[in-house]
CSV table of C-alpha atoms in Angstrom, one decimal:
chain,number,residue,atom,x,y,z
L,1,GLY,CA,11.6,-0.4,-7.6
L,2,ALA,CA,10.8,-1.6,-11.1
L,3,VAL,CA,7.9,0.1,-12.7
L,4,VAL,CA,5.9,-0.8,-15.8
L,5,SER,CA,3.8,2.1,-17.2
L,6,GLN,CA,0.7,1.1,-19.0
L,7,HIS,CA,-1.4,3.4,-21.2
L,8,PRO,CA,-4.2,4.1,-21.6
L,9,SER,CA,-5.8,3.2,-18.4
L,10,ARG,CA,-9.3,3.3,-19.9
L,11,VAL,CA,-10.5,3.4,-23.5
L,12,ILE,CA,-13.9,3.3,-25.2
L,13,CYS,CA,-13.9,2.6,-28.9
L,14,LYS,CA,-16.4,1.9,-31.6
L,15,SER,CA,-16.8,-1.6,-33.0
L,16,GLY,CA,-14.6,-2.2,-35.9
L,17,THR,CA,-11.8,0.2,-34.9
L,18,SER,CA,-8.4,-0.8,-33.5
L,19,VAL,CA,-6.9,0.1,-30.2
L,20,LYS,CA,-3.3,0.1,-29.1
L,21,ILE,CA,-2.2,-0.5,-25.6
L,22,GLU,CA,1.4,0.4,-24.6
L,23,CYS,CA,3.5,-1.0,-21.8
L,24,ARG,CA,6.8,0.7,-21.0
L,25,SER,CA,9.4,-0.6,-18.5
L,26,LEU,CA,10.9,2.2,-16.5
L,27,ASP,CA,14.4,1.8,-14.9
L,28,PHE,CA,14.8,-1.7,-16.2
L,29,GLN,CA,15.0,-3.5,-19.5
L,30,ALA,CA,12.1,-5.8,-20.2
L,31,THR,CA,13.2,-8.4,-22.7
L,32,THR,CA,10.0,-10.3,-22.1
L,33,MET,CA,6.5,-9.0,-21.6
L,34,PHE,CA,3.4,-11.0,-20.7
L,35,TRP,CA,0.0,-9.9,-21.7
L,36,TYR,CA,-3.1,-11.0,-19.7
L,37,ARG,CA,-6.8,-10.6,-20.1
L,38,GLN,CA,-9.4,-10.5,-17.4
L,39,PHE,CA,-13.1,-10.6,-17.9
L,40,PRO,CA,-15.4,-9.1,-15.2
L,41,LYS,CA,-15.3,-11.1,-12.0
L,42,LYS,CA,-12.9,-13.6,-13.6
L,43,SER,CA,-9.3,-14.6,-13.3
L,44,LEU,CA,-6.4,-13.3,-15.3
L,45,MET,CA,-5.5,-15.4,-18.3
L,46,LEU,CA,-2.2,-15.3,-20.1
L,47,MET,CA,-2.8,-14.3,-23.7
L,48,ALA,CA,0.7,-14.0,-25.1
L,49,THR,CA,4.3,-13.6,-24.4
L,50,SER,CA,6.4,-11.0,-26.3
L,51,ASN,CA,10.1,-11.0,-26.6
L,52,GLU,CA,12.2,-8.1,-27.8
L,53,GLY,CA,13.2,-8.6,-31.4
L,54,SER,CA,11.2,-11.8,-32.1
L,55,LYS,CA,7.7,-12.9,-32.7
L,56,ALA,CA,5.3,-13.1,-29.9
L,57,THR,CA,4.1,-16.5,-28.6
L,58,TYR,CA,0.3,-16.8,-28.3
L,59,GLU,CA,-1.6,-19.1,-25.9
L,60,GLN,CA,-3.9,-21.6,-27.3
L,61,GLY,CA,-7.2,-20.1,-28.5
L,62,VAL,CA,-5.8,-16.5,-28.8
L,63,GLU,CA,-6.1,-15.1,-32.3
L,64,LYS,CA,-2.7,-13.7,-33.3
L,65,ASP,CA,-4.3,-11.6,-36.1
L,66,LYS,CA,-6.7,-10.0,-33.7
L,67,PHE,CA,-4.2,-9.3,-30.9
L,68,LEU,CA,-1.1,-7.9,-32.5
L,69,ILE,CA,1.9,-7.7,-30.2
L,70,ASN,CA,5.0,-5.8,-31.0
L,71,HIS,CA,8.1,-5.7,-28.8
L,72,ALA,CA,10.3,-3.3,-30.7
L,73,SER,CA,12.7,-2.3,-27.9
L,74,LEU,CA,13.8,-3.4,-24.5
L,75,THR,CA,11.5,-0.9,-22.9
L,76,LEU,CA,8.3,-1.0,-25.0
L,77,SER,CA,5.8,-3.6,-25.8
L,78,THR,CA,2.4,-2.9,-27.4
L,79,LEU,CA,-0.8,-4.8,-27.8
L,80,THR,CA,-3.1,-3.8,-30.6
L,81,VAL,CA,-6.7,-5.1,-30.6
L,82,THR,CA,-7.7,-5.0,-34.3
L,83,SER,CA,-11.2,-4.6,-35.5
L,84,ALA,CA,-12.5,-4.6,-32.0
L,85,HIS,CA,-15.9,-6.0,-31.2
L,86,PRO,CA,-18.0,-5.9,-28.0
L,87,GLU,CA,-16.8,-9.3,-26.9
L,88,ASP,CA,-13.2,-7.9,-26.8
L,89,SER,CA,-14.3,-5.6,-24.0
L,90,SER,CA,-12.1,-6.7,-21.1
L,91,PHE,CA,-9.3,-5.6,-18.7
L,92,TYR,CA,-5.9,-6.0,-20.3
L,93,ILE,CA,-2.8,-6.0,-18.2
L,94,CYS,CA,0.9,-6.4,-18.9
L,95,SER,CA,3.7,-7.8,-16.8
L,96,ALA,CA,7.5,-8.1,-17.1
L,97,PRO,CA,9.9,-10.2,-15.1
L,98,ASP,CA,12.3,-7.9,-13.3
L,99,SER,CA,15.8,-8.3,-12.0
L,100,ASN,CA,14.5,-9.2,-8.5
L,101,TYR,CA,13.1,-12.5,-9.9
L,102,SER,CA,9.6,-11.3,-9.6
L,103,TYR,CA,7.0,-9.8,-11.9
L,104,THR,CA,6.1,-6.1,-12.3
L,105,PHE,CA,2.6,-5.4,-13.5
L,106,GLY,CA,1.3,-2.4,-15.4
L,107,SER,CA,-1.8,-0.7,-14.0
L,108,GLY,CA,-4.1,-2.3,-16.6
L,109,THR,CA,-6.3,-1.0,-19.4
L,110,ARG,CA,-10.0,-1.3,-19.3
L,111,LEU,CA,-11.3,-1.6,-22.9
L,112,THR,CA,-14.9,-1.1,-23.7
L,113,VAL,CA,-16.1,-1.6,-27.3
L,114,VAL,CA,-19.4,-0.1,-28.1
A,1,ALA,CA,0.7,-28.3,-16.9
A,2,GLN,CA,0.4,-26.2,-13.8
A,3,LYS,CA,-2.8,-25.3,-12.0
A,4,VAL,CA,-3.9,-23.2,-9.1
A,5,THR,CA,-7.1,-23.7,-7.2
A,6,GLN,CA,-8.7,-21.2,-5.0
A,7,ALA,CA,-11.9,-23.0,-3.9
A,8,GLN,CA,-13.3,-20.1,-2.0
A,9,THR,CA,-15.1,-17.8,-4.4
A,10,GLU,CA,-16.2,-15.3,-1.8
A,11,ILE,CA,-15.6,-14.8,1.9
A,12,SER,CA,-17.4,-12.4,4.1
A,13,VAL,CA,-16.4,-11.6,7.6
A,14,VAL,CA,-16.9,-8.9,10.1
A,15,GLU,CA,-14.1,-6.5,10.8
A,16,LYS,CA,-11.4,-7.7,13.3
A,17,GLU,CA,-12.0,-11.3,12.5
A,18,ASP,CA,-9.2,-13.5,11.2
A,19,VAL,CA,-9.6,-15.0,7.8
A,20,THR,CA,-7.7,-17.5,5.8
A,21,LEU,CA,-7.7,-17.7,2.0
A,22,ASP,CA,-6.8,-21.1,0.6
A,23,CYS,CA,-4.6,-21.9,-2.3
A,24,VAL,CA,-3.7,-25.3,-3.7
A,25,TYR,CA,-1.4,-25.7,-6.6
A,26,GLU,CA,-0.3,-28.4,-9.1
A,27,THR,CA,3.0,-28.5,-10.9
A,28,ARG,CA,5.4,-31.1,-12.2
A,29,ASP,CA,8.5,-28.9,-11.8
A,30,THR,CA,10.6,-29.1,-8.7
A,31,THR,CA,11.5,-25.4,-9.0
A,32,TYR,CA,8.6,-23.0,-9.0
A,33,TYR,CA,7.4,-19.8,-7.5
A,34,LEU,CA,4.2,-19.0,-5.7
A,35,PHE,CA,2.7,-15.5,-5.4
A,36,TRP,CA,-0.2,-13.7,-3.8
A,37,TYR,CA,-1.7,-10.6,-5.3
A,38,LYS,CA,-4.4,-8.2,-4.1
A,39,GLN,CA,-6.7,-6.6,-6.7
A,40,PRO,CA,-8.8,-3.7,-5.4
A,41,PRO,CA,-11.8,-2.5,-7.4
A,42,SER,CA,-9.5,-0.1,-9.4
A,43,GLY,CA,-8.0,-3.2,-11.0
A,44,GLU,CA,-4.3,-2.9,-10.5
A,45,LEU,CA,-2.5,-5.9,-9.0
A,46,VAL,CA,-0.7,-5.3,-5.7
A,47,PHE,CA,2.1,-7.7,-5.0
A,48,LEU,CA,2.0,-9.3,-1.6
A,49,ILE,CA,4.5,-12.1,-1.5
A,50,ARG,CA,6.7,-14.4,-3.6
A,51,ARG,CA,7.9,-17.7,-2.3
A,52,ASN,CA,10.2,-20.2,-4.1
A,53,SER,CA,9.7,-24.0,-3.8
A,54,PHE,CA,12.8,-24.4,-1.8
A,55,ASP,CA,11.8,-22.1,1.0
A,56,GLU,CA,9.0,-23.6,3.1
A,57,GLN,CA,9.4,-21.1,5.9
A,58,ASN,CA,6.2,-19.4,6.9
A,59,GLU,CA,6.2,-15.7,6.6
A,60,ILE,CA,4.6,-12.9,8.6
A,61,SER,CA,4.3,-9.4,7.5
A,62,GLY,CA,2.2,-7.3,9.9
A,63,ARG,CA,-1.3,-8.6,9.9
A,64,TYR,CA,-0.5,-10.9,6.9
A,65,SER,CA,0.9,-14.4,7.2
A,66,TRP,CA,1.5,-17.2,4.7
A,67,ASN,CA,1.7,-20.9,5.3
A,68,PHE,CA,3.5,-22.9,2.6
A,69,GLN,CA,3.3,-26.7,2.8
A,70,LYS,CA,4.8,-28.7,0.0
A,71,SER,CA,3.4,-31.9,1.4
A,72,THR,CA,-0.1,-30.7,0.7
A,73,SER,CA,0.8,-28.4,-2.2
A,74,SER,CA,-0.8,-25.5,-0.4
A,75,PHE,CA,0.1,-21.9,0.1
A,76,ASN,CA,-2.5,-20.3,2.3
A,77,PHE,CA,-2.8,-16.7,3.3
A,78,THR,CA,-4.2,-15.5,6.6
A,79,ILE,CA,-5.2,-12.0,7.5
A,80,THR,CA,-5.3,-11.3,11.2
A,81,ALA,CA,-7.7,-8.7,12.7
A,82,SER,CA,-9.1,-7.9,9.3
A,83,GLN,CA,-10.0,-4.4,8.3
A,84,VAL,CA,-12.4,-2.9,5.8
A,85,VAL,CA,-9.5,-1.8,3.6
A,86,ASP,CA,-8.6,-5.5,3.2
A,87,SER,CA,-11.7,-5.9,1.0
A,88,ALA,CA,-10.5,-6.9,-2.4
A,89,VAL,CA,-10.1,-9.9,-4.7
A,90,TYR,CA,-7.0,-11.9,-3.8
A,91,PHE,CA,-5.2,-14.1,-6.4
A,92,CYS,CA,-2.8,-16.9,-5.8
A,93,ALA,CA,-0.5,-17.6,-8.7
A,94,LEU,CA,2.3,-20.0,-9.8
A,95,SER,CA,5.3,-19.7,-12.1
A,96,GLU,CA,7.6,-22.4,-13.1
A,97,ALA,CA,10.5,-20.0,-13.8
A,98,VAL,CA,11.2,-16.4,-13.0
A,99,GLY,CA,13.9,-14.2,-14.4
A,100,GLY,CA,15.8,-15.4,-17.5
A,101,GLY,CA,13.5,-17.7,-19.4
A,102,ALA,CA,10.5,-16.7,-17.3
A,103,ASP,CA,7.1,-18.2,-17.8
A,104,GLY,CA,3.9,-16.3,-17.4
A,105,LEU,CA,1.9,-16.7,-14.3
A,106,THR,CA,-0.9,-19.2,-13.8
A,107,PHE,CA,-3.5,-17.6,-11.6
A,108,GLY,CA,-6.2,-19.1,-9.5
A,109,LYS,CA,-9.8,-17.9,-10.0
A,110,GLY,CA,-9.4,-15.5,-7.1
A,111,THR,CA,-11.2,-15.1,-3.7
A,112,HIS,CA,-13.4,-12.0,-3.2
A,113,LEU,CA,-12.9,-11.0,0.4
A,114,ILE,CA,-15.5,-8.7,1.9
A,115,ILE,CA,-14.8,-7.2,5.3
A,116,GLN,CA,-17.9,-5.8,6.8
A,117,PRO,CA,-17.7,-2.9,9.3
């Protein structure tokens, strides 16, 4: 079946640095990628939607300058957390709609900013 | 705007008991999709089921079953003869479009299911 490969699975970074998270669709083309954020013991909240070749659409309250999304090809979407701070520590997970009219999720990235 | 409510924050049962996780949704669309996902402590989301708004048939998959009732906007999930491995957080989710022009999922807050041996 469709697979979305997400890397890294876990990252610890210093406050003020930037972190890039990659999601690659394997065996299918992902023209759209959804990015979610999950705080500990909380639900998943949609942050933004990226579409190949166009600007990402951000949900209300999500800072586009802090969470840079690039969807340069049909198989790769990236989320860069810029100038990360401890409050950005969270679980980030991507998802792409696949040809079976369902969603394929990456395995998630646990970001810790110290 | 769509909304998914999982009123049960945490459920704890003893192994082999049956347990039902509730999900109530709100949407203005006539075409929508409902999902259940399992999230073990490792964090990944495990897909359990997808149901479209035109298919109200209940579904059974092994020990898992789902009851979809449009009249009450509910999509409840039952685990029969629960096992310790069923312990996880379970999310109900809603999408108003899938495939071309897909929308992102709206998730409920999740139900933490604890199965005690």
